Short mmCIF file of C-alpha atoms in Angstrom, two decimals:
data_model
loop_
_atom_site.label_atom_id
_atom_site.label_comp_id
_atom_site.label_asym_id
_atom_site.label_seq_id
_atom_site.Cartn_x
_atom_site.Cartn_y
_atom_site.Cartn_z
CA MET A 1 18.02 -51.23 27.61
CA PRO A 2 17.27 -49.13 30.45
CA ASP A 3 13.40 -48.32 31.20
CA THR A 4 12.54 -44.56 29.96
CA PRO A 5 12.39 -42.12 32.80
CA ASP A 6 8.72 -41.42 33.61
CA PRO A 7 8.06 -38.01 35.18
CA VAL A 8 4.67 -39.46 36.54
CA ALA A 9 5.85 -42.10 38.91
CA ALA A 10 8.25 -39.58 40.56
CA LEU A 11 5.51 -36.73 40.83
CA LEU A 12 3.21 -39.44 42.04
CA ALA A 13 5.46 -40.91 44.72
CA ALA A 14 6.11 -37.28 45.93
CA ARG A 15 2.57 -36.35 46.11
CA LEU A 16 1.45 -39.21 47.78
CA SER A 17 4.16 -39.14 50.33
CA GLY A 18 4.30 -35.17 51.01
CA GLN A 19 8.32 -35.38 50.25
CA ALA A 20 9.74 -32.78 48.06
CA LEU A 21 11.78 -33.53 45.08
CA PRO A 22 15.10 -32.27 44.36
CA ALA A 23 14.19 -31.17 41.05
CA PHE A 24 11.40 -31.59 38.35
CA PRO A 25 11.71 -35.05 37.10
CA ALA A 26 13.13 -35.83 33.79
CA PRO A 27 11.84 -35.93 30.91
CA VAL A 28 10.40 -32.31 31.24
CA PRO A 29 7.29 -32.32 28.66
CA ALA A 30 8.09 -30.26 25.41
CA THR A 31 4.72 -29.46 24.25
CA LEU A 32 1.40 -28.60 25.55
CA ALA A 33 0.05 -31.77 24.25
CA GLU A 34 2.62 -33.87 26.14
CA ALA A 35 2.06 -31.78 29.20
CA TYR A 36 -1.45 -32.12 29.42
CA THR A 37 -0.94 -35.97 28.73
CA VAL A 38 1.17 -36.22 31.68
CA GLN A 39 -1.33 -34.09 33.71
CA ARG A 40 -4.01 -36.66 32.83
CA ARG A 41 -2.03 -39.83 33.82
CA LEU A 42 -0.99 -38.04 37.20
CA ALA A 43 -4.51 -37.04 38.18
CA ALA A 44 -6.07 -40.50 37.44
CA ALA A 45 -3.10 -42.09 39.35
CA LEU A 46 -3.74 -40.02 42.15
CA GLY A 47 -7.54 -41.66 41.71
CA ALA A 48 -9.52 -38.76 43.33
CA PRO A 49 -12.36 -37.35 41.57
CA VAL A 50 -11.86 -33.79 39.70
CA LEU A 51 -13.77 -31.57 41.94
CA GLY A 52 -12.61 -28.45 39.61
CA TRP A 53 -10.27 -26.54 37.39
CA LYS A 54 -7.67 -23.96 38.09
CA VAL A 55 -6.77 -21.68 35.50
CA GLY A 56 -3.19 -20.03 35.28
CA ARG A 57 -1.06 -17.65 32.94
CA ILE A 58 1.55 -18.35 30.23
CA PRO A 59 4.55 -16.81 30.45
CA PRO A 60 4.38 -13.69 28.35
CA ALA A 61 7.32 -14.30 26.32
CA LEU A 62 5.90 -17.55 25.29
CA VAL A 63 2.11 -16.54 24.46
CA GLU A 64 2.87 -15.86 20.79
CA THR A 65 4.74 -19.02 20.06
CA LEU A 66 2.25 -21.21 21.90
CA GLY A 67 -0.69 -19.44 20.88
CA ALA A 68 -2.25 -19.35 24.13
CA GLU A 69 -2.50 -17.36 27.36
CA ARG A 70 -3.44 -19.78 29.91
CA VAL A 71 -3.01 -23.19 31.24
CA ALA A 72 -5.45 -25.52 33.05
CA GLY A 73 -4.89 -27.93 36.11
CA PRO A 74 -7.78 -30.41 37.60
CA VAL A 75 -8.76 -29.60 41.31
CA LEU A 76 -8.69 -32.63 43.62
CA ARG A 77 -9.07 -31.04 46.93
CA VAL A 78 -11.67 -28.32 48.12
CA ALA A 79 -12.32 -27.28 51.78
CA GLU A 80 -14.72 -24.42 52.91
CA LEU A 81 -13.08 -21.51 55.01
CA ASP A 82 -14.51 -20.84 58.55
CA GLY A 83 -14.85 -17.04 58.83
CA ASP A 84 -13.47 -17.23 62.16
CA ARG A 85 -10.45 -18.45 61.76
CA PRO A 86 -8.01 -19.02 58.93
CA GLY A 87 -8.12 -22.13 56.84
CA GLU A 88 -5.15 -24.38 56.30
CA ALA A 89 -3.05 -23.87 53.07
CA LEU A 90 -0.97 -27.54 52.42
CA ILE A 91 2.33 -26.58 51.03
CA PHE A 92 5.25 -28.89 50.26
CA ARG A 93 8.08 -28.43 52.60
CA ASP A 94 11.24 -27.63 50.49
CA GLY A 95 8.99 -27.73 47.29
CA ALA A 96 7.18 -24.79 45.58
CA GLY A 97 4.42 -23.01 47.75
CA ALA A 98 2.39 -19.80 47.00
CA ILE A 99 -1.00 -18.64 47.52
CA GLU A 100 -3.36 -16.92 44.89
CA SER A 101 -6.58 -15.14 45.62
CA GLU A 102 -9.30 -15.86 43.06
CA VAL A 103 -12.83 -15.81 42.31
CA MET A 104 -14.20 -19.18 42.36
CA LEU A 105 -17.41 -20.26 39.84
CA ARG A 106 -19.46 -23.33 40.46
CA LEU A 107 -20.69 -24.69 37.31
CA CYS A 108 -24.31 -25.66 36.90
CA ALA A 109 -24.14 -26.69 33.38
CA VAL A 110 -21.21 -27.39 30.64
CA PRO A 111 -21.18 -24.37 28.19
CA ASP A 112 -22.05 -25.78 25.18
CA GLY A 113 -20.39 -23.07 22.78
CA ARG A 114 -18.64 -19.56 23.58
CA VAL A 115 -18.71 -18.07 27.22
CA THR A 116 -18.76 -14.22 27.38
CA ALA A 117 -19.80 -11.86 29.90
CA ASP A 118 -23.28 -11.26 28.46
CA ASP A 119 -24.14 -15.20 29.04
CA GLY A 120 -21.56 -16.41 31.67
CA ALA A 121 -24.28 -16.57 34.27
CA ARG A 122 -26.12 -19.19 32.33
CA TRP A 123 -23.38 -21.75 33.49
CA VAL A 124 -22.51 -20.74 36.95
CA ASP A 125 -24.91 -20.89 40.03
CA GLU A 126 -22.40 -19.76 42.67
CA ILE A 127 -19.61 -17.47 43.10
CA ARG A 128 -17.33 -17.48 46.33
CA ALA A 129 -14.10 -15.39 47.35
CA GLY A 130 -11.11 -17.59 47.71
CA PHE A 131 -7.44 -19.02 47.77
CA GLU A 132 -6.11 -21.34 45.19
CA VAL A 133 -2.90 -23.37 47.02
CA ALA A 134 -0.40 -23.64 44.57
CA SER A 135 2.16 -26.17 45.51
CA SER A 136 4.50 -28.53 43.72
CA PRO A 137 7.22 -31.17 45.30
CA ALA A 138 9.36 -29.88 42.67
CA PRO A 139 11.14 -26.73 43.83
CA ASP A 140 12.14 -25.41 40.47
CA VAL A 141 8.53 -26.16 38.64
CA HIS A 142 8.52 -22.48 37.30
CA ASN A 143 11.58 -22.73 35.50
CA HIS A 144 9.62 -25.16 33.42
CA ALA A 145 6.81 -23.17 33.29
CA PRO A 146 4.49 -23.63 31.32
CA TYR A 147 5.00 -27.59 30.94
CA GLY A 148 6.06 -28.50 34.22
CA ILE A 149 3.19 -26.66 35.68
CA ILE A 150 0.93 -28.08 33.65
CA ALA A 151 2.41 -31.81 33.98
CA ASP A 152 2.04 -31.50 38.00
CA ILE A 153 -1.75 -31.01 37.86
CA GLY A 154 -1.23 -27.29 37.21
CA ILE A 155 0.21 -27.13 40.75
CA ASN A 156 -2.80 -26.93 42.36
CA ASN A 157 -2.88 -28.45 45.99
CA GLY A 158 -6.56 -27.32 46.55
CA LEU A 159 -9.02 -24.56 46.78
CA LEU A 160 -10.20 -22.72 49.79
CA LEU A 161 -13.76 -21.30 49.54
CA GLY A 162 -14.88 -18.01 51.49
CA PRO A 163 -17.89 -16.17 51.35
CA ARG A 164 -20.27 -15.56 48.36
CA LEU A 165 -20.02 -12.33 46.18
CA ASP A 166 -22.77 -10.60 44.34
CA PRO A 167 -22.67 -11.92 40.70
CA ALA A 168 -23.61 -8.42 39.64
CA ASP A 169 -20.24 -6.93 40.66
CA PHE A 170 -17.81 -9.84 41.76
CA ALA A 171 -15.65 -9.34 38.76
CA THR A 172 -14.99 -5.40 39.67
CA LEU A 173 -14.34 -5.73 43.46
CA GLY A 174 -10.94 -4.51 44.63
CA VAL A 175 -8.81 -7.19 46.18
CA GLU A 176 -5.99 -7.07 48.39
CA THR A 177 -3.49 -9.88 49.59
CA ARG A 178 -1.34 -9.30 52.49
CA ILE A 179 1.14 -12.06 53.81
CA ASP A 180 1.61 -11.92 57.61
CA GLY A 181 -0.04 -8.49 57.58
CA VAL A 182 2.39 -7.14 54.65
CA ALA A 183 0.48 -5.97 51.34
CA VAL A 184 1.78 -8.17 48.49
CA GLY A 185 -0.60 -7.54 45.77
CA SER A 186 -4.14 -5.84 44.68
CA GLY A 187 -6.27 -5.73 41.53
CA ARG A 188 -9.59 -6.89 40.20
CA ALA A 189 -10.66 -10.15 38.55
CA ILE A 190 -11.80 -7.98 35.47
CA ASP A 191 -8.51 -7.05 34.70
CA VAL A 192 -6.96 -10.33 34.39
CA LEU A 193 -6.68 -11.09 30.61
CA ASP A 194 -10.35 -10.93 29.52
CA GLY A 195 -11.67 -11.81 33.20
CA PRO A 196 -13.21 -14.72 34.71
CA TRP A 197 -15.82 -15.26 32.09
CA GLY A 198 -12.88 -15.62 29.60
CA ALA A 199 -11.21 -17.94 31.85
CA LEU A 200 -14.35 -20.27 31.59
CA ASP A 201 -14.46 -19.71 27.86
CA PHE A 202 -10.70 -21.15 27.82
CA LEU A 203 -11.70 -24.16 29.87
CA ALA A 204 -14.96 -24.85 27.58
CA ASP A 205 -12.91 -24.43 24.70
CA LEU A 206 -10.09 -27.43 25.96
CA HIS A 207 -13.52 -29.36 27.06
CA ARG A 208 -14.88 -29.35 23.48
CA ARG A 209 -11.37 -30.37 22.21
CA GLY A 210 -11.07 -33.24 24.42
CA VAL A 211 -8.08 -32.16 26.66
CA ILE A 212 -9.91 -31.63 30.01
CA GLU A 213 -13.57 -32.71 31.11
CA LEU A 214 -16.14 -30.35 32.71
CA LYS A 215 -18.91 -31.31 34.72
CA PRO A 216 -21.56 -29.55 36.58
CA GLY A 217 -20.73 -28.99 40.28
CA GLN A 218 -17.06 -28.43 39.51
CA TRP A 219 -15.40 -25.16 40.88
CA ILE A 220 -13.57 -22.99 38.42
CA SER A 221 -10.64 -21.14 40.01
CA ALA A 222 -10.61 -18.38 37.51
CA GLY A 223 -7.00 -16.71 37.65
CA ALA A 224 -4.81 -15.11 40.23
CA ILE A 225 -6.10 -11.26 40.69
CA THR A 226 -3.31 -9.83 42.92
CA GLY A 227 -0.68 -12.14 41.83
CA VAL A 228 1.02 -15.28 42.57
CA HIS A 229 2.60 -14.99 46.17
CA PRO A 230 5.10 -17.28 47.51
CA ILE A 231 4.15 -18.46 51.13
CA ALA A 232 6.11 -20.47 53.55
CA ILE A 233 4.85 -22.96 56.43
CA GLY A 234 3.45 -21.16 59.17
CA GLN A 235 2.60 -17.75 57.32
CA THR A 236 -0.63 -16.39 57.31
CA ALA A 237 -2.45 -14.90 54.13
CA THR A 238 -5.54 -12.82 54.27
CA ALA A 239 -7.34 -11.17 51.49
CA ARG A 240 -10.09 -8.61 50.90
CA PHE A 241 -12.80 -8.88 48.20
CA GLY A 242 -14.46 -5.51 48.56
CA ALA A 243 -16.32 -6.26 52.08
CA ALA A 244 -15.62 -9.85 52.46
CA ALA A 245 -12.65 -10.96 53.98
CA ILE A 246 -10.85 -14.67 54.07
CA ALA A 247 -7.74 -16.09 55.82
CA CYS A 248 -5.24 -18.92 55.38
CA THR A 249 -1.91 -20.34 56.97
CA ALA A 250 0.44 -22.53 55.36
CA ALA A 251 0.89 -25.97 56.57
CA ALA A 252 3.17 -28.83 55.80
CA GLU A 253 1.57 -31.22 53.20
CA THR A 254 1.72 -34.60 54.88
CA GLY A 255 0.85 -36.76 51.79
CA PHE A 256 -2.49 -36.92 49.25
CA HIS A 257 -5.08 -39.15 50.10
CA ALA A 258 -8.01 -39.79 47.72
#
């Protein structure tokens, strides 16, 4: 009998080579549990330490059916932005590529219970403005949301860290994102579902259930504040978090190296 197709093998080869796939490899996971199993296997095969976790949204039409509003994915790349020049956002040529303006929370301890706005600062010792680079070698990955997105390590392709934000008002700052100078979205972190502390609470629950593993020092990319904005190689994204500004330019992914 022929071997059963394994999406991990195809996704792994694509991420290691930097080459796009014609489509998301079959079989696409059919449940959240299957998707997170593929995610864990793919992250382990890539062989890099998990430096953080991204949080994304489940399509609204599926929230009631799945009983969840968010998805998680491991972060295997983190880079500091230089305020004097745009950072580099690595995007799969002919794959899916987007940029998301987010607040980044650095864990100083793993939450041992529910996380709320009143006690969130207990678990976090630094807050930054930043970009999540969201890119997949599968150009149709969004057609398989949320299962394909979860499976392909949350389609995370790195975090770009900008300046520190004041813990007292980071969640209420007005944020605007531009692509090549054109405004594409605006918002506040506090208005994304139940805000950044809700995102951390979601991850803490997954940790307690053994779905993911949180560790001190990891960065939490707490959700797209202004939306998920497609970006092409060569385009530049800028974002303002109140008075703080960050920028990055999309470049071609050439292959992941641990």
